[in-house]
Tab-separated table of C-alpha atoms (C1' of nucleotides) in Angstrom:
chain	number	residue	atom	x	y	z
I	1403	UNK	CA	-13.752	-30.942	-20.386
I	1404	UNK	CA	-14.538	-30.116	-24.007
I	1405	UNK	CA	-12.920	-31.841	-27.049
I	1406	UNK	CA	-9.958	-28.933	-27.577
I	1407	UNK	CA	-8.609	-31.018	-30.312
I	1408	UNK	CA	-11.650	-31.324	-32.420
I	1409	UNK	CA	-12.807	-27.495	-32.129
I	1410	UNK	CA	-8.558	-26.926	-33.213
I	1411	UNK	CA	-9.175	-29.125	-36.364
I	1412	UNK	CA	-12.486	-27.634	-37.305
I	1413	UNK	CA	-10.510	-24.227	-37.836
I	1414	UNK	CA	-6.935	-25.902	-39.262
I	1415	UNK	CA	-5.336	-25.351	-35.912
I	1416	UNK	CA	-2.962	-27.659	-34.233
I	1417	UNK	CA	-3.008	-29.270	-30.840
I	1418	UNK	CA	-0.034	-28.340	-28.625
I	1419	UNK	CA	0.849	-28.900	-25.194
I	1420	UNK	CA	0.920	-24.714	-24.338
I	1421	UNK	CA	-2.662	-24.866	-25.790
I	1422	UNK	CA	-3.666	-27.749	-23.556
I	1423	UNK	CA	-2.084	-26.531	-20.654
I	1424	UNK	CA	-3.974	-22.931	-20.916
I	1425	UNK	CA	-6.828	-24.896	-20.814
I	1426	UNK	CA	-6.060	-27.013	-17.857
I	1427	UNK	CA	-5.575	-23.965	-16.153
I	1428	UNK	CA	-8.761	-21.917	-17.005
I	1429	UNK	CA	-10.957	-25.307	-16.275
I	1430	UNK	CA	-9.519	-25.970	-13.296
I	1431	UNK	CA	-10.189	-22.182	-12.160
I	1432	UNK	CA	-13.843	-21.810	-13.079
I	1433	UNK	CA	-15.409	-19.114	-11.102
I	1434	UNK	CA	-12.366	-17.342	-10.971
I	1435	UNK	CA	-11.229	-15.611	-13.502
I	1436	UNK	CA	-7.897	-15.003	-14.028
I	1437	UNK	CA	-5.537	-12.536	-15.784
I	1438	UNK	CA	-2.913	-13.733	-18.895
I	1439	UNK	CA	-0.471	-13.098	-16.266
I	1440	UNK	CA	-2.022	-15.667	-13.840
I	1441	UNK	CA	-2.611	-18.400	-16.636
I	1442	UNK	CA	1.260	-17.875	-17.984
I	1443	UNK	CA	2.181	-18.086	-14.198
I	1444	UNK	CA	0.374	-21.378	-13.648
I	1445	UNK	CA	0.350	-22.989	-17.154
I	1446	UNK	CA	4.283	-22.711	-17.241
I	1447	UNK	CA	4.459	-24.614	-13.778
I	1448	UNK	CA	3.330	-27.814	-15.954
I	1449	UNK	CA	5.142	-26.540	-19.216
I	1450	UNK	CA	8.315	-24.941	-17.909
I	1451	UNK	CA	9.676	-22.480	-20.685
I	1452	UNK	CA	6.386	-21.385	-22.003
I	1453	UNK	CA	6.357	-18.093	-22.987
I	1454	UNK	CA	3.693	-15.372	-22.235
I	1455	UNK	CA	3.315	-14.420	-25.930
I	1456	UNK	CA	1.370	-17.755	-26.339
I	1457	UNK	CA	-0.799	-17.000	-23.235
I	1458	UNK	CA	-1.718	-14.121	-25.070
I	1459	UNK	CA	-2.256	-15.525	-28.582
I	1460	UNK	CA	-4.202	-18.453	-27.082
I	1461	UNK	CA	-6.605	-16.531	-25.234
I	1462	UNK	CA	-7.367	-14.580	-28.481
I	1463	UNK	CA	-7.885	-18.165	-30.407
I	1464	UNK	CA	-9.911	-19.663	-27.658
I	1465	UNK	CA	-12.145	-16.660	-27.466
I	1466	UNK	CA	-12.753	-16.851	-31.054
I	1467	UNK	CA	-12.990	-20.434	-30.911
I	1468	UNK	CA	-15.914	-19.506	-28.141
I	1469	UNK	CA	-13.849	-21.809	-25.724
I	1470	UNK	CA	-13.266	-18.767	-23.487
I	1471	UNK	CA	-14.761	-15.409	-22.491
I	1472	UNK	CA	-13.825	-12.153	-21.325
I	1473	UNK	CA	-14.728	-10.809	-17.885
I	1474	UNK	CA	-15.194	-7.683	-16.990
I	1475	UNK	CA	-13.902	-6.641	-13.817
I	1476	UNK	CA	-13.498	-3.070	-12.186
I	1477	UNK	CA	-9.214	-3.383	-12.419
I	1478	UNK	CA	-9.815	-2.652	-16.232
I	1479	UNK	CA	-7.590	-5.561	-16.994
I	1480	UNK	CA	-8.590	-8.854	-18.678
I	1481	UNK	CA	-9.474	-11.438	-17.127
I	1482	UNK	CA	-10.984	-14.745	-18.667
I	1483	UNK	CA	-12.859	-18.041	-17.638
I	1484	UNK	CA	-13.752	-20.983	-19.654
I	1485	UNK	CA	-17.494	-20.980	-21.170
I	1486	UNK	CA	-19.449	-23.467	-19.014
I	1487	UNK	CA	-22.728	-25.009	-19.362
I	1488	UNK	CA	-23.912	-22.296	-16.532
I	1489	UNK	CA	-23.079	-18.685	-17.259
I	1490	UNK	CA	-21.632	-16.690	-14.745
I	1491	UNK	CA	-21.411	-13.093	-13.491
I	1492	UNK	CA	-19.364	-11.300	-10.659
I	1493	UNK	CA	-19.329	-9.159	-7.655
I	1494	UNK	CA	-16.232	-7.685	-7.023
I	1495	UNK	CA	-15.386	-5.777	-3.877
I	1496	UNK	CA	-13.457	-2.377	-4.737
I	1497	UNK	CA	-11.894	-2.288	-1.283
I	1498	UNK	CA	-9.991	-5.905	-0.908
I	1499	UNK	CA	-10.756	-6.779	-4.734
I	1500	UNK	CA	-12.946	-10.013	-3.670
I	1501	UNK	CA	-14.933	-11.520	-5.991
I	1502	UNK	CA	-18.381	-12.992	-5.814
I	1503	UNK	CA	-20.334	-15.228	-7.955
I	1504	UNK	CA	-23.884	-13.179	-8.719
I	1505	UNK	CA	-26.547	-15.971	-8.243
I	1506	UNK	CA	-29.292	-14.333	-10.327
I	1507	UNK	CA	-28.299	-12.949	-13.800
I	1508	UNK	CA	-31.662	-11.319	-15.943
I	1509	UNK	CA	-29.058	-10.327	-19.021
I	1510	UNK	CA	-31.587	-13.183	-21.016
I	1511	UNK	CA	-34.807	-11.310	-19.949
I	1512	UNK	CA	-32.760	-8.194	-21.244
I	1513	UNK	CA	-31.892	-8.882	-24.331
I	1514	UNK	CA	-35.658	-10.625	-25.246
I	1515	UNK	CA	-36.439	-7.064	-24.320
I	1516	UNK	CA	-33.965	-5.706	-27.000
I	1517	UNK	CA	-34.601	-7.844	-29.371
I	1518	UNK	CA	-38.289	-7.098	-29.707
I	1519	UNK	CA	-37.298	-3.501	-29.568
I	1520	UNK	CA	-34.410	-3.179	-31.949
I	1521	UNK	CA	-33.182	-4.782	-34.742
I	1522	UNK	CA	-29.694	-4.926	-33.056
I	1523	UNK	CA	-28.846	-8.961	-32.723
I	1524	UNK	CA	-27.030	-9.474	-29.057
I	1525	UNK	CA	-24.134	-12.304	-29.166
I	1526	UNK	CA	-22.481	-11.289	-25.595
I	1527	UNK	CA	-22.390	-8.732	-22.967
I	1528	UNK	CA	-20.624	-7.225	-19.879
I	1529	UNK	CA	-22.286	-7.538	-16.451
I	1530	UNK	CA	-20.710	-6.965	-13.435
I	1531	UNK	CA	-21.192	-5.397	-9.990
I	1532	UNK	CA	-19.125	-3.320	-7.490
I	1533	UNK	CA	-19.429	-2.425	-4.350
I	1534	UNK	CA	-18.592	-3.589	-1.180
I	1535	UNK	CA	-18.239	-7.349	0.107
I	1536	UNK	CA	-20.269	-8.155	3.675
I	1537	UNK	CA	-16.888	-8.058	5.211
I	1538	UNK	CA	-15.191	-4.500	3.973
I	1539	UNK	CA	-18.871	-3.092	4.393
I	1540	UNK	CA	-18.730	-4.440	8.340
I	1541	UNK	CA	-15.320	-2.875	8.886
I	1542	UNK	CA	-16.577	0.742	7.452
I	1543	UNK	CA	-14.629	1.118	4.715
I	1544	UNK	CA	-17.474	2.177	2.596
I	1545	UNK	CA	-17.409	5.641	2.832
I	1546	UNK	CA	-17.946	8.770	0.661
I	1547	UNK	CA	-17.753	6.574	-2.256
I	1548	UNK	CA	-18.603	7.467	-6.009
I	1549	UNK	CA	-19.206	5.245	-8.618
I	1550	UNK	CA	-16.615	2.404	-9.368
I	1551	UNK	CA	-14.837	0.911	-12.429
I	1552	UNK	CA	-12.071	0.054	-14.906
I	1553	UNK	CA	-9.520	1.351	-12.483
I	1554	UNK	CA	-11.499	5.240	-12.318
I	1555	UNK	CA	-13.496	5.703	-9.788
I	1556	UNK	CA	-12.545	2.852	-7.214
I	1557	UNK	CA	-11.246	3.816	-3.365
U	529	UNK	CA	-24.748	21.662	-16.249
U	530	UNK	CA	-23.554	20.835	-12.601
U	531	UNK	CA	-21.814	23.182	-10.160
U	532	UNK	CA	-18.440	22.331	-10.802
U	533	UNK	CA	-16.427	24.982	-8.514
U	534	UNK	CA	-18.838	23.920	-5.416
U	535	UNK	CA	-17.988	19.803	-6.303
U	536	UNK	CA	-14.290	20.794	-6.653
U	537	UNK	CA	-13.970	22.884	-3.526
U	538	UNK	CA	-15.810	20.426	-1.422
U	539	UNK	CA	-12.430	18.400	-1.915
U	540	UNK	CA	-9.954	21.170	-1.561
U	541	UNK	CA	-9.770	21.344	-5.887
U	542	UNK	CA	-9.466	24.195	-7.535
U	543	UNK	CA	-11.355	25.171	-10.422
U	544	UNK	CA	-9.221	25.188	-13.227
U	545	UNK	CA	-10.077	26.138	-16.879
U	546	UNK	CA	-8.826	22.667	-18.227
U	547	UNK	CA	-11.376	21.000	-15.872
U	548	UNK	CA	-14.213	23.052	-17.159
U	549	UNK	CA	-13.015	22.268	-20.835
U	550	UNK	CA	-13.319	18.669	-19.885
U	551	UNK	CA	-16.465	18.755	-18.300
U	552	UNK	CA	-18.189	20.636	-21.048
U	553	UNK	CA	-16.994	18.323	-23.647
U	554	UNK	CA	-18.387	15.635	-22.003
U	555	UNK	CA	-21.864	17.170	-20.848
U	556	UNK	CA	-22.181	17.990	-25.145
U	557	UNK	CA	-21.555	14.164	-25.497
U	558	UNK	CA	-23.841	12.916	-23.671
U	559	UNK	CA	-24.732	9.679	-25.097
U	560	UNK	CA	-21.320	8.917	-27.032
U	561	UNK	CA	-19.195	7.787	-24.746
U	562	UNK	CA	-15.733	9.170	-25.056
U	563	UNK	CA	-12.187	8.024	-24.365
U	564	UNK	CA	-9.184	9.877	-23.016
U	565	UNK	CA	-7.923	10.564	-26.081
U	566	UNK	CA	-10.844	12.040	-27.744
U	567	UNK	CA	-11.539	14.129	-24.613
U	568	UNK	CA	-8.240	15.310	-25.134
U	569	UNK	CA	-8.668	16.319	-28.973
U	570	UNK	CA	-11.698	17.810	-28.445
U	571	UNK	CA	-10.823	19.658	-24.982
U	572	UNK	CA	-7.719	21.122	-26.763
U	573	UNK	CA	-9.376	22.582	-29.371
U	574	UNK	CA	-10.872	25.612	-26.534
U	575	UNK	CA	-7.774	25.434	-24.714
U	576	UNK	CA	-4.468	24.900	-26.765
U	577	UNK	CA	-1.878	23.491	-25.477
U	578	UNK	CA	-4.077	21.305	-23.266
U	579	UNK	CA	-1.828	18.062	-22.046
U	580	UNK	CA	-2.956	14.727	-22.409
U	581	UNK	CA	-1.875	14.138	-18.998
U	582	UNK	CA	-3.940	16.556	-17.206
U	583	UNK	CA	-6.952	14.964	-19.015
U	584	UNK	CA	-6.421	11.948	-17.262
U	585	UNK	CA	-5.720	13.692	-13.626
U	586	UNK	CA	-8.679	15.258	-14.593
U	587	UNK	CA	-11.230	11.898	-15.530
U	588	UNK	CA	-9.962	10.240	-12.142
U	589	UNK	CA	-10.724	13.225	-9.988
U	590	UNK	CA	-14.716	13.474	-12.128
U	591	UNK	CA	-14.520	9.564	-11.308
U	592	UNK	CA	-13.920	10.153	-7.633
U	593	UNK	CA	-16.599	13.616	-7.440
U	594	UNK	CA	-19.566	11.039	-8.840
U	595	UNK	CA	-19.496	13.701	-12.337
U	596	UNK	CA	-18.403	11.127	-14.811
U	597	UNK	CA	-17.887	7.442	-14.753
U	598	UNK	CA	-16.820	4.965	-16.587
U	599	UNK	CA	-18.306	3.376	-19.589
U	600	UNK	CA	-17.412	-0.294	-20.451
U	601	UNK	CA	-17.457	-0.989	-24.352
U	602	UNK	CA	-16.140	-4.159	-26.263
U	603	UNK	CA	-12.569	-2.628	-27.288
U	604	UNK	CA	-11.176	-2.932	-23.407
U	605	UNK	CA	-10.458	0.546	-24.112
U	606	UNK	CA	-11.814	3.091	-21.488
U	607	UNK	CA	-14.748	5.068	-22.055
U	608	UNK	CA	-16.427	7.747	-20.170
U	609	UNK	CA	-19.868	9.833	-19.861
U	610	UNK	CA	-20.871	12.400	-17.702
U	611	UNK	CA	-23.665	10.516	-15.050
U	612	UNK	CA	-26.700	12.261	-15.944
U	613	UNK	CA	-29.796	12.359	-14.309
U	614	UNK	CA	-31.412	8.911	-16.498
U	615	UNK	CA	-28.706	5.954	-16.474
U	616	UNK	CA	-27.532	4.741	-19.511
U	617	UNK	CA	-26.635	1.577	-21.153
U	618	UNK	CA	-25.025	0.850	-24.367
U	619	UNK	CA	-24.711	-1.915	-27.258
U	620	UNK	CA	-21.970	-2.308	-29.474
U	621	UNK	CA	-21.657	-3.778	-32.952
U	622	UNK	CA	-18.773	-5.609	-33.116
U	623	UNK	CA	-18.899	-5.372	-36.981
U	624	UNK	CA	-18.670	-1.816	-37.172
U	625	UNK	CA	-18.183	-0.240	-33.693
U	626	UNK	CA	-21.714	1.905	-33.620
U	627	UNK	CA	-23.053	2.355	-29.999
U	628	UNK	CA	-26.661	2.562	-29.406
U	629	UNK	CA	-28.301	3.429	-26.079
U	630	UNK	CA	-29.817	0.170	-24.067
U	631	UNK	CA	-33.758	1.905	-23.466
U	632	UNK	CA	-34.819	-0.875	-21.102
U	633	UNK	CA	-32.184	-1.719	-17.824
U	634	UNK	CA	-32.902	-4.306	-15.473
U	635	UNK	CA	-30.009	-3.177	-13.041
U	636	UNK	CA	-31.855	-2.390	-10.669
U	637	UNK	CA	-33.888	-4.895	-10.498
U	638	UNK	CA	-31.303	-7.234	-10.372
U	639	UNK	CA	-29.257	-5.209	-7.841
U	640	UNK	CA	-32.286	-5.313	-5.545
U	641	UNK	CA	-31.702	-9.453	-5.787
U	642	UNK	CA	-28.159	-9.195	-5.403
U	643	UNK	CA	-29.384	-7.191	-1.900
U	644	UNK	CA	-31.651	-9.010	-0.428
U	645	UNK	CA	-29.164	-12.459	-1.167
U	646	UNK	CA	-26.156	-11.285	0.045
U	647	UNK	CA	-24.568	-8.713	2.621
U	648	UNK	CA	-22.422	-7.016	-0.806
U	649	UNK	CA	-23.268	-3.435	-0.911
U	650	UNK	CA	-23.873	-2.542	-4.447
U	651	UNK	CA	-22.523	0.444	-5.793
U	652	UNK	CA	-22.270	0.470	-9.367
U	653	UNK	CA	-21.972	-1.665	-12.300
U	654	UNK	CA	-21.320	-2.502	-16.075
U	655	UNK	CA	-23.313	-3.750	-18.167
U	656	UNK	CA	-23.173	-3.695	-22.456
U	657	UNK	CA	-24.065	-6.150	-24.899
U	658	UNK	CA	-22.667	-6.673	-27.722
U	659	UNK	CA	-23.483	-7.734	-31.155
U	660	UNK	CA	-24.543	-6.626	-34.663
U	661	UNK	CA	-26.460	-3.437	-35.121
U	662	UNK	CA	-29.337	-3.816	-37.795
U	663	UNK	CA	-27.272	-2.973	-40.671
U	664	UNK	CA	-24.471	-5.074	-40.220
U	665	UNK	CA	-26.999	-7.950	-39.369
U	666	UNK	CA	-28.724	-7.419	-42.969
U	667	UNK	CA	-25.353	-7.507	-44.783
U	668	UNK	CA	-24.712	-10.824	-43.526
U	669	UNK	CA	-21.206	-9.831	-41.133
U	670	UNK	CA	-22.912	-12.241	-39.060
U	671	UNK	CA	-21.777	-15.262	-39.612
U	672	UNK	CA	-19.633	-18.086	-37.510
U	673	UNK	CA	-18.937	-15.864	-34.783
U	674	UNK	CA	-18.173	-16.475	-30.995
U	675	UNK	CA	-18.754	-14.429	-27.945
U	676	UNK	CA	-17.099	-11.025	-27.876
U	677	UNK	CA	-15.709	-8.461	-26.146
U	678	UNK	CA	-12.684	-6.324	-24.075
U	679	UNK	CA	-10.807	-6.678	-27.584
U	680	UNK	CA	-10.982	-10.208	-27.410
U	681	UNK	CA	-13.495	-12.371	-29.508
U	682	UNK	CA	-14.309	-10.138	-32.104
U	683	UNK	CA	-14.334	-10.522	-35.276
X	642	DA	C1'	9.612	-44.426	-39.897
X	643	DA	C1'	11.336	-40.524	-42.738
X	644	DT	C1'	10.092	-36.445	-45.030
X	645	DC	C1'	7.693	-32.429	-45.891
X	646	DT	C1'	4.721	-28.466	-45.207
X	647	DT	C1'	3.354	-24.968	-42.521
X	648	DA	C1'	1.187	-23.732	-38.018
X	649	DT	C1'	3.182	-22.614	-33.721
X	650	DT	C1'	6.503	-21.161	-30.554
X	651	DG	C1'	9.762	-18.061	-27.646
X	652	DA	C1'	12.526	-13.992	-27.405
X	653	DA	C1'	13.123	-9.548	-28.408
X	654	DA	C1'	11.557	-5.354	-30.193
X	655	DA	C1'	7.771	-2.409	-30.919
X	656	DT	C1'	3.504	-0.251	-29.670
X	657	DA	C1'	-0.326	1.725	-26.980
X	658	DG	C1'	-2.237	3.395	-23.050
X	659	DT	C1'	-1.526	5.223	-18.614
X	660	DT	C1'	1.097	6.947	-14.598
X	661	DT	C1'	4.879	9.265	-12.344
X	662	DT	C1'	8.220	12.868	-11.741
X	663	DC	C1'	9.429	17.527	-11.413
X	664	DA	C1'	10.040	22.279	-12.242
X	665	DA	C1'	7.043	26.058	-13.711
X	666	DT	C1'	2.519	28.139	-13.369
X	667	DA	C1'	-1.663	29.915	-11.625
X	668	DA	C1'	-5.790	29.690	-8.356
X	669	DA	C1'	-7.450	31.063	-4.041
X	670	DT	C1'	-6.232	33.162	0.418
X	671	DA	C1'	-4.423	36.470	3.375
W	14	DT	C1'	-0.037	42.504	-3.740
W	15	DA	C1'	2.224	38.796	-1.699
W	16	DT	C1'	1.911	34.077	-0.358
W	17	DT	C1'	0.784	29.332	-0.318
W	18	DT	C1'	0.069	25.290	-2.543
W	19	DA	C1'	-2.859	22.841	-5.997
W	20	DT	C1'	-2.345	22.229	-10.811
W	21	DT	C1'	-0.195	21.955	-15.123
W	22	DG	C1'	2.739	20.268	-19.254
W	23	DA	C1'	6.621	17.683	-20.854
W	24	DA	C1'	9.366	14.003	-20.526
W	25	DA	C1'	10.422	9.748	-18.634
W	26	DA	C1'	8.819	5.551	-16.744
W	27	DC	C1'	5.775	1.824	-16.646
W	28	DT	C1'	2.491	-1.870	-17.800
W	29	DA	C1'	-0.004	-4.536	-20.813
W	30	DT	C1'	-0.285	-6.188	-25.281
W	31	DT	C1'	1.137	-6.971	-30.140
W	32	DT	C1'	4.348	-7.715	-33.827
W	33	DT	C1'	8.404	-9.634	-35.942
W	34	DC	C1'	11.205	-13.381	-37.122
W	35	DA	C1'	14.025	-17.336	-37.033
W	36	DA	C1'	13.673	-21.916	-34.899
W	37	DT	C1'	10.657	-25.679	-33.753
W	38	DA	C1'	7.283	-29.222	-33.952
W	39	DA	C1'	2.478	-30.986	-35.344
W	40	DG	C1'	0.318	-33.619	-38.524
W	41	DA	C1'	-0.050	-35.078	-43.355
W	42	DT	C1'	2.264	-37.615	-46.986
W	43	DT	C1'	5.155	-40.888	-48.560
DNA sequence: AATCTTATTGAAAATAGTTTTCAATAAATA
DNA sequence: TATTTATTGAAAACTATTTTCAATAAGATT
C-alpha cells in the first residue's frame, strides 16, 4: 500500500475517494490485470455513481505518477496492474484467454545488453507470451495456428 | 518475396490484386513497422480506390496465413511487419516516436524456460522497450519520467 | 468554521479505430 | 463463356477513449 496522498501532493493533485478507490481495486487485483472497464465496474461497487471518465483519467495520472503500468496482452486492449516491488510478466492462453504469471523474466539481462550497445536509454517495455495453457493444449485445440496478438492473428 | 497465391489457395483465398498491393508494401517495409492506415495510404497509391476496409480483411487473413504479424509499439496503436526469415524486435522513444531494431533477443531463451516450467505451449510473443533514443537522451527530454507505454505513461 | 480558489468530477458529445452489413464485382472453375 | 462464390467498397454500426463544460468538492486561507 503506497502513500497515494503524498505522490498526489508532490505533483499538486488532490486526494479523492474515486482516486482511492481505483487504487483499492488495482492492489487488491495484483497479478491480474484488469481493463478500465473492470476497475469502473468494481471501483463503483464501493463509490456508487462514479463515472468511467475518471477510470480513464486516473489510470493516465497513475501511470504518469509511475503508480501503475500498462500490460500488454494479445486482446489489444489495456489492461493495467499496480507497480509492485516484484515485476511481473504474463502468459496468456489465445484459446480460453487464461492468464499466467511468467516466473522467469531476462528483460534486465536485455536491456544491459542494449545499453552497452546503443545509446538508446530503456525506461519500460512490453513482454508477453501466447500460446496455449496446459489445459487448451490437452484438449487439442492447438491446431494449425499462426502467430498470435493484439486481436490479429489469435484462433 | 513469398508465394502468395499457393498460401492463399491453401485456405480456399483467392488471389486478389489488393492483397498483393498489401503484401508488397509491407515486404518494402521491412523494418518500419506499419499501421492500417499507412498500409492503406501507401497500398492505394498502386491501386486507387483501394478501401480501408479491405486492408484490414486483408492484415487478419496475413495474421492467420503466418505472412505478417503483429508488432506491439508504445502508442496501443496496431502495428504490423511482414515475419521475415530473422525475428525482429523494436525500441521506441517515447520523446519522439523513432523505432530502432532490438539486435540482441533473449526470447527464446526465455521461451525455452517458460517450457521446461510449465505445460503452456508458446507460440508467439511481444516484446519492445521503450525509452529515449540517443538524441532525445542528449537534449535532456529525459527528465522526471515514469514507466511508459500502450498510450499511457508517456510523456 | 466559513470562505475562497481551483482541481476534479460526471454526463454528454465528439473522436478514432475497427468491424459488420450488403449489394456489386471479379477470381477461379466448369 | 457461363457459373459459382470469394472478395470488394461504401456506409452504417460499434467499441474504446477523449474532450467539453458546468457543477462539485478538496484543501488552503482567513
Amino acid at each position: 500500500m503506497i502513500d497515494l496522498e503524498q505522490r498526489l501532493r508532490s505533483r499538486g493533485c488532490r486526494l479523492t475517494s474515486q482516486r482511492e478507490a481505483v487504487l483499492e481495486v488495482l492492489e487488491e487485483n495484483q497479478g491480474r490485470p484488469l481493463r478500465p472497464e473492470d476497475i469502473h465496474a468494481l471501483a463503483a461497487k464501493r463509490l456508487p455513481g462514479m463515472g468511467l471518465t475518471t477510470v480513464y483519467r486516473t489510470l493516465e495520472l497513475f501511470c504518469e505518477l509511475g503508480i501503475i503500468a500498462p500490460v500488454h496482452l494479445a486482446s489489444g486492449r489495456n489492461y493495467f496492474e499496480v507497480v509492485a516491488g516484484k515485476h511481473r510478466h504474463y502468459m496468456e492462453c489465445i484459446s480460453c484467454g487464461g492468464v499466467e504469471t511468467i516466473e522467469v523474466c531476462m528483460i534486465e539481462e536485455l536491456a544491459d545488453k542494449v545499453r552497452s550497445g546503443s545509446d538508446f536509454q530503456v525506461t519500460s517495455h512490453c513482454l508477453s507470451l501466447f500460446g496455449y495453457c496446459g489445459e487448451c493444449s490437452r484438449k487439442g485445440v492447438a491446431e494449425g495456428h499462426a502467430r498470435a496478438g493484439r486481436g490479429w492473428g489469435a484462433a
